[in-house]
Amino acid sequence: MNKETLKNKQGFPRLLEIAGTKKWWLIASIFLSVCAAAAQFTPFVAVYNLLTELAVHAADPSLIDKGFIRHWGYVAATGIAGYGILTYASLMLSHIAAFHILYETRMKIIRKLPRLPLGFFTKRSSGEIKKILSEDVERIELFVAHHIPDLTTAFVVPVLLLGYMFWTDWRLALAVLAVMAVALAMQALPMASAGKNVYERYQTALGKMNGSIVEFVRGIQVVKIFNRSTKAFEQMNRDVDDYKDLSIEITRFFTPAYLGFYTVLSAILLVLIPLSVFLLQRAPSYPAYVPTVLLFLVLAGGIFFPLMKLLFMSNLMMQNATGVELIDGILNKEEVENPAQSQTPRDASVEFRDVIFAYNEEAILKGISFKALPGTVTALVGPSGAGKTTVAMLAARFWDVSSGEILIGGVPIKDIRTEDLMNTIAFVFQDNMLFFDTIEENIRMGNKTATFEEVVNVARAAQCHEFIEKLDKGYQTCVGEGGTYLSGGEQQRIALARAILKDAPIVLLDEATAYADPENEGKILSSFSRLIKGKTVLVIAHRLSTITNADRILLFNNGTIEEQGTHNELLALNGYYARMWETYSQAREWTITRKEKQK
């Protein structure tokens, strides 16, 4: 399925295209559903024929054909049993198809997400992406497993009923058709005026609310520590209120149409009964016409339910179509382009050549140029928002630069396949992600072929072996949701061990010791310094004491490199770095003292 096809098809055609990936399962399901609808209809025909036979010979019951009675009795029983069996078989096939489609769709999204630029995720909260993966994808199951068979039944049953009604008595059938037309028109008018925009607004509001709730849950510790209510999360409250207001607005808009639709269909007997009485009075044979009237009174009520199901499903399909657009919004997103032939860097050097990078039309980096050589440590320092983390992410091609060029080993990173680029780089960021798995497997993510002994060795180097051994199950302890919760410093040291185990030639550290206490920080730096020999290291530091021995320090300010050199060279300049160092030194010496009360 090519990307152009995805872009061109929307709404119901796009839903059918998704369902078409398992078309033979669904064709079989639809066929069985049609057969089930026919089986469901046969008892009504049987009852009508039985009543007609009884009514015609009401004056002389001895003339009643008992074989005829038995025949239609068997037909009715067979129809009821057949309806149950055929419906079960139809739903089984549609559900099998649906679950395969759900799995394939989720896997497509999951495979797609890692290939998207990181900028995609800065525009979307984790709650919005979670909603797409769970709720919007799950709605496809409703469409495939239920709506397709149900739509078939909801369409076939009224057609069969109306066809049989016109064959039996066209006058009463015409009255039923007129009532149906009025009811459908009352429902269609507001739907046409509201259109898809209503459901798009609803999905947007729901996505924002989900995202805000996720962020609130993540920040609940802060809320509780400061003894604040949920009002502390103003954005969440605004998003919840917006969703509530929109839901009320949509409900008020559609309420008259729904009430009108239900009322007209429910009042169908108010039209049929007077017309039936009128026709009964003029019927050539009064007893023989009674079964026809009874048939219409029963069938007219039965035609109400398929139409109700059809209306209910039309609303759900509009929501499904909007959800599929969000899914396609991910699947159609431009990926990071990979070259047809990946070039191999000659070494692990990292070079920025006049790099300019803008996000949302705001320039973050303005003409950055530097080169980090193998076997050296290049430290990036500066105030918050100066562009330090952006440099590290651009080196790993989380985004593509607006202009300029980034090279690894003399090769532009655009000429290196993403898989090859990721194999040359190890990351340790300030916010670390541990998966719900054992500590051993979390570390082994850096190298799936590593032995347990190698895992333990890197854990020792990252100063996390000691606290791991104190856990009940040691390296087999599960971390994350449902397992053991670790402190920020412990998580960071496990992430550091993972990066060490990867043994990549380029290492990117974003405040890798941010959560470590001074004692462990010294041990980590001491151990790590021996393990990064020969590697190209870019380290982002806020604790200036950790980078005093760096081979080169780049001071970023307002998206440019304002100063560069060694620690001593920058101090000698007596510029921005020197002022930062002075402020940092004073902060380290700052203490809280108690003033004794004078007697």
Coordinates of C-alpha atoms in Angstrom, one line a residue:
M1 CA 0.0 0.0 0.0
N2 CA 1.7 3.2 -1.1
K3 CA 1.7 6.5 0.6
E4 CA -0.2 8.3 -2.2
T5 CA -3.1 5.8 -1.8
L6 CA -3.2 6.6 2.0
K7 CA -3.3 10.3 1.3
N8 CA -6.0 10.1 -1.3
K9 CA -8.5 7.9 0.6
Q10 CA -10.3 9.2 3.6
G11 CA -13.4 8.5 5.6
F12 CA -15.5 5.4 4.8
P13 CA -13.4 4.4 1.7
R14 CA -10.3 4.4 3.8
L15 CA -12.0 2.2 6.4
L16 CA -13.0 -0.2 3.7
E17 CA -9.4 -0.1 2.4
I18 CA -8.1 -1.1 5.8
A19 CA -10.7 -3.9 6.1
G20 CA -9.8 -5.0 2.5
T21 CA -6.4 -6.3 3.8
K22 CA -8.4 -9.3 5.0
K23 CA -11.1 -9.2 2.3
W24 CA -11.6 -13.0 1.9
W25 CA -12.4 -13.4 5.6
L26 CA -14.8 -10.5 5.4
I27 CA -16.4 -11.6 2.2
A28 CA -17.2 -14.9 3.9
S29 CA -18.4 -13.1 7.0
I30 CA -20.7 -10.9 4.8
F31 CA -22.1 -13.8 2.9
L32 CA -22.9 -15.7 6.2
S33 CA -24.4 -12.5 7.5
V34 CA -26.7 -12.2 4.5
C35 CA -27.7 -15.8 5.0
A36 CA -28.4 -15.1 8.6
A37 CA -30.6 -12.2 7.7
A38 CA -32.6 -14.4 5.4
A39 CA -32.8 -17.1 8.1
Q40 CA -34.0 -14.4 10.6
F41 CA -36.7 -13.4 8.1
T42 CA -38.1 -16.9 7.5
P43 CA -40.1 -17.3 10.8
F44 CA -42.1 -14.2 9.9
V45 CA -43.0 -15.7 6.5
A46 CA -43.8 -19.0 8.2
V47 CA -46.1 -17.3 10.8
Y48 CA -47.9 -15.3 8.1
N49 CA -48.6 -18.5 6.0
L50 CA -49.8 -20.3 9.1
L51 CA -52.1 -17.5 10.1
T52 CA -53.4 -17.2 6.5
E53 CA -54.2 -21.0 6.5
L54 CA -56.0 -20.7 9.8
A55 CA -57.9 -17.6 8.9
V56 CA -59.1 -19.0 5.5
H57 CA -60.5 -22.1 7.2
A58 CA -61.6 -20.4 10.4
A59 CA -65.2 -21.4 9.7
D60 CA -64.4 -25.1 9.1
P61 CA -61.1 -26.1 11.0
S62 CA -61.4 -29.6 9.5
L63 CA -60.2 -28.2 6.2
I64 CA -56.9 -27.0 7.6
D65 CA -54.0 -28.7 5.9
K66 CA -52.0 -30.2 8.8
G67 CA -49.1 -31.1 6.5
F68 CA -48.9 -27.4 5.5
I69 CA -48.9 -26.4 9.2
R70 CA -46.1 -28.9 10.0
H71 CA -44.1 -27.7 7.0
W72 CA -44.1 -24.1 7.9
G73 CA -43.4 -25.0 11.6
Y74 CA -40.3 -26.8 10.5
V75 CA -39.3 -23.8 8.3
A76 CA -39.7 -21.4 11.3
A77 CA -37.6 -23.7 13.6
T78 CA -34.9 -24.2 11.0
G79 CA -34.8 -20.4 10.4
I80 CA -34.3 -19.7 14.1
A81 CA -31.6 -22.3 14.5
G82 CA -29.9 -21.3 11.2
Y83 CA -29.9 -17.6 12.3
G84 CA -28.0 -18.5 15.4
I85 CA -25.4 -20.7 13.7
L86 CA -24.9 -18.4 10.8
T87 CA -24.6 -15.3 13.0
Y88 CA -22.0 -17.0 15.2
A89 CA -19.9 -18.1 12.2
S90 CA -20.1 -14.7 10.6
L91 CA -18.9 -12.9 13.8
M92 CA -16.1 -15.4 14.3
L93 CA -14.7 -14.8 10.8
S94 CA -15.1 -11.0 11.2
H95 CA -13.4 -11.0 14.6
I96 CA -10.5 -13.1 13.3
A97 CA -10.0 -10.6 10.5
A98 CA -10.3 -7.7 12.9
F99 CA -7.7 -8.9 15.4
H100 CA -5.3 -9.5 12.6
I101 CA -5.9 -6.0 11.2
L102 CA -5.5 -4.4 14.7
Y103 CA -2.2 -6.2 15.2
E104 CA -0.9 -5.2 11.8
T105 CA -2.0 -1.6 12.2
R106 CA -0.4 -1.2 15.7
M107 CA 2.8 -2.8 14.4
K108 CA 2.9 -0.4 11.5
I109 CA 2.6 2.5 13.9
I110 CA 5.2 1.1 16.3
R111 CA 7.6 0.5 13.5
K112 CA 7.0 3.9 12.1
L113 CA 7.4 5.9 15.3
P114 CA 11.2 5.2 15.7
R115 CA 11.8 6.4 12.1
L116 CA 10.1 9.7 12.6
P117 CA 12.1 12.8 13.5
L118 CA 12.0 13.7 17.2
G119 CA 10.3 17.0 16.3
F120 CA 7.1 15.0 15.6
F121 CA 7.0 14.0 19.3
T122 CA 7.5 17.6 20.6
K123 CA 4.3 18.5 18.9
R124 CA 2.3 15.7 20.4
S125 CA 1.9 14.6 24.0
S126 CA 2.4 11.0 25.0
G127 CA -1.4 11.0 25.9
E128 CA -2.3 11.8 22.3
I129 CA -0.1 9.1 20.8
K130 CA -1.4 6.6 23.4
K131 CA -5.0 7.5 22.4
I132 CA -4.2 6.8 18.7
L133 CA -2.5 3.5 19.5
S134 CA -5.2 2.3 21.9
E135 CA -8.6 3.9 21.3
D136 CA -8.4 4.9 17.6
V137 CA -6.9 1.6 16.5
E138 CA -9.3 -0.3 18.8
R139 CA -12.2 1.4 17.0
I140 CA -11.2 -0.3 13.8
E141 CA -12.1 -3.6 15.5
L142 CA -15.6 -2.3 16.0
F143 CA -15.9 -1.5 12.3
V144 CA -14.4 -4.7 11.0
A145 CA -15.7 -7.2 13.5
H146 CA -19.2 -5.7 14.1
H147 CA -20.1 -2.8 11.8
I148 CA -19.4 -4.7 8.5
P149 CA -21.6 -7.7 9.5
D150 CA -24.1 -5.5 11.2
L151 CA -24.3 -3.0 8.3
T152 CA -25.0 -6.0 6.0
T153 CA -27.8 -7.1 8.3
A154 CA -29.1 -3.6 8.9
F155 CA -29.3 -3.1 5.1
V156 CA -30.5 -6.6 4.0
V157 CA -33.3 -7.0 6.7
P158 CA -35.2 -3.8 5.8
V159 CA -34.9 -4.6 2.1
L160 CA -36.2 -8.1 2.6
L161 CA -39.0 -6.8 4.9
L162 CA -40.0 -4.0 2.5
G163 CA -39.8 -6.3 -0.5
Y164 CA -42.1 -8.9 1.2
M165 CA -44.4 -6.1 2.3
F166 CA -44.8 -4.8 -1.2
W167 CA -45.4 -8.3 -2.5
T168 CA -48.1 -8.8 0.2
D169 CA -49.8 -5.4 0.1
W170 CA -48.3 -2.5 -1.6
R171 CA -50.6 0.1 0.1
L172 CA -49.5 -0.7 3.6
A173 CA -45.9 -1.1 2.4
L174 CA -46.0 2.4 0.9
A175 CA -47.1 3.8 4.2
V176 CA -44.2 2.1 6.0
L177 CA -41.8 3.4 3.4
A178 CA -43.1 7.0 3.7
V179 CA -42.6 6.9 7.5
M180 CA -39.1 5.6 7.1
A181 CA -38.2 8.3 4.6
V182 CA -39.4 11.1 6.9
A183 CA -37.4 9.6 9.9
L184 CA -34.2 9.3 7.8
A185 CA -34.6 12.8 6.4
M186 CA -34.9 14.2 10.0
Q187 CA -31.6 12.5 10.9
A188 CA -29.8 13.3 7.7
L189 CA -30.2 17.1 7.7
P190 CA -28.3 17.9 10.9
M191 CA -25.6 15.3 10.0
A192 CA -25.1 17.0 6.6
S193 CA -24.9 20.5 8.2
A194 CA -22.5 19.4 11.0
G195 CA -20.4 17.1 8.8
K196 CA -17.0 15.7 9.7
N197 CA -15.9 18.9 11.5
V198 CA -17.8 18.0 14.6
Y199 CA -16.0 14.7 15.0
E200 CA -12.6 16.2 14.2
R201 CA -13.2 18.8 17.0
Y202 CA -14.3 16.0 19.3
Q203 CA -11.2 13.9 18.6
T204 CA -8.9 16.9 19.1
A205 CA -10.5 17.8 22.4
L206 CA -10.4 14.2 23.5
G207 CA -6.7 13.9 22.5
K208 CA -5.8 17.1 24.4
M209 CA -7.6 15.9 27.5
N210 CA -5.9 12.5 27.5
G211 CA -2.5 14.2 27.1
S212 CA -3.1 16.6 30.0
I213 CA -4.3 13.8 32.2
V214 CA -1.2 11.8 31.5
E215 CA 1.0 14.8 32.4
F216 CA -1.0 15.4 35.5
V217 CA -0.5 11.7 36.7
R218 CA 3.2 12.1 36.0
G219 CA 3.3 15.2 38.1
I220 CA 1.1 14.0 40.9
Q221 CA 4.1 13.8 43.3
V222 CA 4.7 17.5 43.0
V223 CA 1.0 18.2 43.4
K224 CA 0.9 16.2 46.6
I225 CA 4.2 17.5 48.0
F226 CA 3.0 21.0 47.8
N227 CA -0.5 20.1 49.0
R228 CA -2.2 21.5 45.9
S229 CA -5.5 20.3 44.5
T230 CA -6.0 19.4 40.8
K231 CA -6.5 23.1 40.2
A232 CA -2.7 23.3 40.3
F233 CA -2.8 21.7 36.8
E234 CA -4.7 24.5 35.1
Q235 CA -4.1 23.1 31.6
M236 CA -5.6 19.8 32.5
N237 CA -8.7 21.5 33.9
R238 CA -9.0 23.7 30.8
D239 CA -8.8 20.6 28.6
V240 CA -11.3 18.7 30.6
D241 CA -13.7 21.6 30.6
D242 CA -13.2 22.1 26.8
Y243 CA -14.1 18.4 26.3
K244 CA -17.1 18.7 28.6
D245 CA -18.4 21.9 26.9
L246 CA -17.9 20.4 23.4
S247 CA -19.7 17.2 24.4
I248 CA -22.6 19.2 25.7
E249 CA -22.6 21.3 22.6
I250 CA -22.7 18.3 20.3
T251 CA -25.4 16.6 22.4
R252 CA -27.6 19.8 22.3
F253 CA -27.1 20.1 18.5
F254 CA -28.1 16.5 17.7
T255 CA -30.8 16.0 20.3
P256 CA -33.7 17.3 18.3
A257 CA -32.8 15.1 15.3
Y258 CA -32.4 12.0 17.5
L259 CA -35.7 12.7 19.2
G260 CA -37.5 13.3 15.9
F261 CA -36.0 10.1 14.4
Y262 CA -37.0 8.0 17.4
T263 CA -40.5 9.6 17.6
V264 CA -41.4 9.2 14.0
L265 CA -40.2 5.5 13.8
S266 CA -41.9 4.7 17.1
A267 CA -45.1 6.2 15.8
I268 CA -45.3 4.1 12.7
L269 CA -48.2 2.2 14.2
L270 CA -50.2 5.4 14.4
V271 CA -50.1 5.4 10.6
L272 CA -50.6 1.7 10.0
I273 CA -53.5 1.1 12.4
P274 CA -55.9 3.6 10.9
L275 CA -54.9 2.6 7.3
S276 CA -55.3 -1.1 8.3
V277 CA -58.8 -0.5 9.7
F278 CA -59.8 1.4 6.5
L279 CA -58.5 -1.5 4.3
L280 CA -60.1 -4.2 6.5
Q281 CA -63.5 -2.6 6.1
R282 CA -63.1 -2.7 2.3
A283 CA -61.5 -6.2 2.0
P284 CA -63.4 -8.7 0.0
S285 CA -62.7 -11.4 2.7
Y286 CA -62.4 -9.9 6.1
P287 CA -60.9 -13.0 7.9
A288 CA -58.4 -13.6 5.1
Y289 CA -57.1 -10.1 5.3
V290 CA -56.5 -10.1 9.1
P291 CA -53.2 -12.1 8.9
T292 CA -51.9 -9.4 6.4
V293 CA -52.7 -6.7 8.9
L294 CA -51.1 -8.6 11.7
L295 CA -48.0 -9.2 9.5
F296 CA -47.5 -5.5 8.9
L297 CA -48.0 -4.6 12.5
V298 CA -45.3 -7.1 13.5
L299 CA -42.9 -6.3 10.7
A300 CA -43.3 -2.5 10.9
G301 CA -42.1 -2.7 14.5
G302 CA -39.3 -5.0 13.5
I303 CA -38.0 -2.7 10.8
F304 CA -37.4 -0.1 13.5
F305 CA -34.4 -1.9 15.1
P306 CA -32.2 -2.3 12.0
L307 CA -32.7 1.4 11.2
M308 CA -31.7 2.3 14.8
K309 CA -28.6 0.1 14.4
L310 CA -27.8 1.8 11.1
L311 CA -28.0 5.2 12.7
F312 CA -25.9 4.2 15.6
M313 CA -23.2 2.7 13.4
S314 CA -23.2 5.8 11.1
N315 CA -22.2 7.9 14.1
L316 CA -19.5 5.5 15.2
M317 CA -18.1 5.2 11.6
M318 CA -17.7 9.0 11.5
Q319 CA -15.6 8.7 14.7
N320 CA -13.8 5.8 13.2
A321 CA -13.0 7.8 10.1
T322 CA -11.6 10.7 12.1
G323 CA -9.5 8.3 14.2
V324 CA -8.1 6.6 11.0
E325 CA -7.1 10.1 9.8
L326 CA -5.0 10.4 13.0
I327 CA -3.5 7.0 12.4
D328 CA -2.7 8.0 8.8
G329 CA -1.2 11.2 10.1
I330 CA 1.5 9.0 11.7
L331 CA 1.8 6.5 8.9
N332 CA 2.0 9.3 6.2
K333 CA 4.5 11.4 8.2
E334 CA 7.8 12.0 6.4
E335 CA 10.5 9.7 7.7
V336 CA 14.2 10.6 8.1
E337 CA 15.5 9.8 4.6
N338 CA 18.0 7.0 4.3
P339 CA 20.6 6.8 1.5
A340 CA 20.4 4.0 -1.0
Q341 CA 24.0 3.1 -0.1
S342 CA 25.3 3.8 3.4
Q343 CA 28.8 5.3 3.5
T344 CA 31.2 4.2 6.2
P345 CA 32.9 6.9 8.3
R346 CA 36.7 6.8 8.4
D347 CA 36.7 7.5 12.1
A348 CA 34.5 8.6 15.0
S349 CA 35.0 12.4 14.7
V350 CA 32.0 14.6 14.9
E351 CA 32.0 17.9 12.9
F352 CA 29.5 20.7 12.6
R353 CA 29.9 23.0 9.6
D354 CA 28.0 26.3 9.8
V355 CA 24.9 24.5 11.1
I356 CA 21.6 26.5 11.4
F357 CA 18.6 24.8 12.9
A358 CA 15.2 26.4 13.3
Y359 CA 12.1 24.9 15.0
N360 CA 8.7 26.5 14.4
E361 CA 10.5 29.2 12.4
E362 CA 12.5 30.2 15.5
A363 CA 16.3 29.8 15.0
I364 CA 17.8 27.7 17.8
L365 CA 21.3 27.3 16.4
K366 CA 22.9 30.1 14.3
G367 CA 25.9 29.0 12.3
I368 CA 27.5 26.5 14.7
S369 CA 30.9 25.1 13.7
F370 CA 33.2 22.8 15.6
K371 CA 35.0 19.4 15.4
A372 CA 35.2 16.8 18.1
L373 CA 38.0 14.3 17.5
P374 CA 38.3 10.7 18.6
G375 CA 39.8 10.2 22.0
T376 CA 38.7 13.6 23.2
V377 CA 36.0 14.9 25.4
T378 CA 34.1 18.0 24.2
A379 CA 31.9 19.7 26.8
L380 CA 28.9 21.8 26.0
V381 CA 28.0 24.4 28.6
G382 CA 25.8 27.5 28.8
P383 CA 22.5 28.8 30.1
S384 CA 19.3 26.9 29.6
G385 CA 17.8 27.1 26.1
A386 CA 21.2 28.0 24.6
G387 CA 21.1 25.0 22.2
K388 CA 23.3 22.4 24.0
T389 CA 20.9 19.5 23.9
T390 CA 19.9 20.4 20.4
V391 CA 23.5 20.0 19.2
A392 CA 23.6 16.5 20.8
M393 CA 20.3 15.5 19.2
L394 CA 21.3 16.8 15.8
A395 CA 24.6 14.8 16.0
A396 CA 22.3 11.7 16.2
R397 CA 20.1 13.1 13.5
F398 CA 17.0 13.4 15.6
W399 CA 16.2 16.3 13.3
D400 CA 17.6 17.4 10.0
V401 CA 19.4 20.7 10.0
S402 CA 17.9 23.8 8.3
S403 CA 21.2 24.5 6.6
G404 CA 24.9 23.6 7.0
E405 CA 26.2 20.1 7.4
I406 CA 27.0 17.6 10.1
L407 CA 29.7 15.0 9.4
I408 CA 30.8 11.8 11.2
G409 CA 34.2 10.5 10.2
G410 CA 34.1 12.9 7.2
V411 CA 30.8 11.5 6.0
P412 CA 27.6 13.7 6.0
I413 CA 25.2 12.0 8.4
K414 CA 22.5 12.1 5.6
D415 CA 24.7 9.6 3.8
I416 CA 24.7 7.2 6.7
R417 CA 21.8 4.8 7.2
T418 CA 19.9 5.4 10.5
E419 CA 20.7 1.9 11.7
D420 CA 24.4 2.3 11.0
L421 CA 24.4 5.8 12.6
M422 CA 22.7 4.4 15.8
N423 CA 25.3 1.7 16.0
T424 CA 28.0 4.3 16.2
I425 CA 26.4 6.4 19.0
A426 CA 25.5 5.7 22.6
F427 CA 23.2 8.0 24.6
V428 CA 22.8 8.9 28.2
F429 CA 20.2 11.6 28.7
Q430 CA 19.0 13.4 31.8
D431 CA 15.6 11.8 31.5
N432 CA 16.2 8.0 31.3
M433 CA 13.7 5.4 30.1
L434 CA 13.7 2.0 31.8
F435 CA 11.5 -0.6 30.2
F436 CA 9.2 -3.0 32.3
D437 CA 11.7 -5.8 32.3
T438 CA 14.5 -7.1 34.5
I439 CA 17.5 -4.9 35.3
E440 CA 19.7 -7.3 33.5
E441 CA 17.7 -7.0 30.3
N442 CA 17.5 -3.2 30.6
I443 CA 21.3 -3.1 30.7
R444 CA 21.6 -5.7 28.0
M445 CA 19.7 -3.5 25.6
G446 CA 23.1 -1.9 24.9
N447 CA 24.3 -5.2 23.5
K448 CA 22.0 -8.1 23.2
T449 CA 24.9 -10.5 22.7
A450 CA 26.6 -9.6 26.0
T451 CA 27.2 -12.2 28.7
F452 CA 25.9 -11.9 32.2
E453 CA 29.5 -11.3 33.4
E454 CA 29.8 -8.4 31.0
V455 CA 26.6 -7.0 32.3
V456 CA 27.9 -7.1 35.8
N457 CA 31.2 -5.5 34.8
V458 CA 29.6 -2.5 33.3
A459 CA 27.2 -2.3 36.2
R460 CA 30.2 -2.1 38.5
A461 CA 31.8 0.6 36.3
A462 CA 28.5 2.6 36.4
Q463 CA 28.4 2.2 40.2
C464 CA 25.1 0.4 40.2
H465 CA 26.2 -3.2 41.0
E466 CA 26.0 -2.6 44.8
F467 CA 22.4 -1.4 45.0
I468 CA 21.3 -4.0 42.4
E469 CA 22.7 -6.8 44.6
K470 CA 20.7 -5.5 47.6
L471 CA 17.4 -5.9 45.7
D472 CA 15.4 -9.1 46.4
K473 CA 16.0 -10.7 43.0
G474 CA 19.2 -8.9 42.1
Y475 CA 19.7 -8.5 38.4
Q476 CA 16.4 -10.4 37.8
T477 CA 14.4 -7.7 39.6
C478 CA 11.7 -6.1 37.3
V479 CA 11.7 -2.4 37.2
G480 CA 9.0 0.0 36.0
E481 CA 5.3 -0.3 36.3
G482 CA 4.4 -3.5 38.2
G483 CA 8.0 -3.9 39.4
T484 CA 10.5 -2.1 41.6
Y485 CA 10.7 1.6 41.5
L486 CA 14.2 3.1 41.5
S487 CA 15.4 6.6 42.4
G488 CA 16.4 9.0 39.6
G489 CA 20.1 8.4 40.4
E490 CA 19.7 4.6 40.3
Q491 CA 17.9 4.8 36.9
Q492 CA 20.6 7.1 35.5
R493 CA 23.3 4.7 36.5
I494 CA 21.6 1.8 34.9
A495 CA 21.2 3.9 31.7
L496 CA 24.9 4.7 32.0
A497 CA 25.7 1.0 32.3
R498 CA 23.6 0.3 29.2
A499 CA 25.6 3.0 27.2
I500 CA 28.9 1.5 28.4
L501 CA 27.9 -2.0 27.3
K502 CA 27.0 -0.7 23.8
D503 CA 30.7 0.3 23.4
A504 CA 29.9 2.7 20.6
P505 CA 32.7 4.9 19.2
I506 CA 30.7 8.1 19.9
V507 CA 29.1 8.9 23.3
L508 CA 26.6 11.6 23.9
L509 CA 26.0 12.5 27.6
D510 CA 23.4 14.9 28.7
E511 CA 24.0 15.6 32.3
A512 CA 24.7 11.9 32.9
T513 CA 25.4 12.4 36.6
A514 CA 22.5 14.8 37.3
Y515 CA 20.9 12.6 40.0
A516 CA 24.1 11.2 41.5
D517 CA 25.3 12.3 44.9
P518 CA 28.9 13.8 45.1
E519 CA 30.5 10.5 46.2
N520 CA 28.9 8.4 43.5
E521 CA 29.5 11.2 40.9
G522 CA 33.2 11.0 41.5
K523 CA 33.2 7.2 41.2
I524 CA 31.1 7.3 38.0
L525 CA 33.4 9.9 36.4
S526 CA 36.5 8.0 37.5
S527 CA 35.3 4.7 36.1
F528 CA 33.8 6.2 33.0
S529 CA 37.0 8.1 32.1
R530 CA 38.8 4.8 31.7
L531 CA 36.0 3.3 29.5
I532 CA 35.8 6.2 27.0
K533 CA 39.4 6.1 25.9
G534 CA 39.7 6.4 22.2
K535 CA 36.0 7.5 21.9
T536 CA 34.5 10.8 20.8
V537 CA 32.6 12.2 23.7
L538 CA 30.1 15.1 23.7
V539 CA 29.0 15.9 27.2
I540 CA 26.4 18.4 28.2
A541 CA 27.1 19.6 31.7
H542 CA 25.5 21.9 34.3
R543 CA 27.9 20.9 37.0
L544 CA 31.0 22.6 35.8
S545 CA 33.2 20.6 38.1
T546 CA 32.6 17.5 36.0
I547 CA 34.1 18.9 32.8
T548 CA 37.2 20.8 34.1
N549 CA 39.4 18.1 32.5
A550 CA 37.6 18.2 29.1
D551 CA 39.8 18.5 26.1
R552 CA 37.6 21.3 24.8
I553 CA 34.7 23.3 26.3
L554 CA 32.2 25.1 24.0
L555 CA 30.2 27.8 25.7
F556 CA 26.8 28.2 24.0
N557 CA 24.7 31.4 24.4
N558 CA 21.7 32.4 22.3
G559 CA 22.3 29.7 19.7
T560 CA 26.0 30.5 19.0
I561 CA 29.4 29.4 20.4
E562 CA 30.4 32.4 22.3
E563 CA 33.6 31.0 23.8
Q564 CA 35.7 27.8 23.4
G565 CA 38.9 26.3 24.8
T566 CA 40.1 24.4 27.9
H567 CA 38.9 25.2 31.4
N568 CA 42.0 27.2 32.2
E569 CA 41.9 29.0 28.8
L570 CA 38.3 30.1 29.3
L571 CA 39.0 31.2 32.9
A572 CA 41.8 33.4 31.5
L573 CA 39.4 35.0 29.1
N574 CA 37.5 36.4 32.1
G575 CA 34.3 36.3 30.1
Y576 CA 31.0 34.5 30.3
Y577 CA 32.5 31.1 31.3
A578 CA 34.6 32.7 34.0
R579 CA 31.5 34.3 35.5
M580 CA 29.6 31.0 35.3
W581 CA 32.5 29.3 37.1
E582 CA 32.6 31.9 39.8
T583 CA 28.8 31.6 40.4
Y584 CA 29.1 27.8 40.4
S585 CA 32.0 27.9 42.9
Q586 CA 30.1 30.2 45.2
A587 CA 27.0 28.0 45.0
R588 CA 29.1 24.9 46.1
E589 CA 30.4 26.8 49.1
W590 CA 27.0 28.1 50.1
T591 CA 25.6 26.7 53.4
I592 CA 22.7 27.4 55.7
T593 CA 23.7 28.5 59.2
R594 CA 21.6 29.1 62.3
K595 CA 21.9 32.5 64.0
E596 CA 22.2 32.0 67.8
K597 CA 19.7 34.0 69.8
Q598 CA 21.3 36.6 72.0
K599 CA 20.6 36.3 75.6

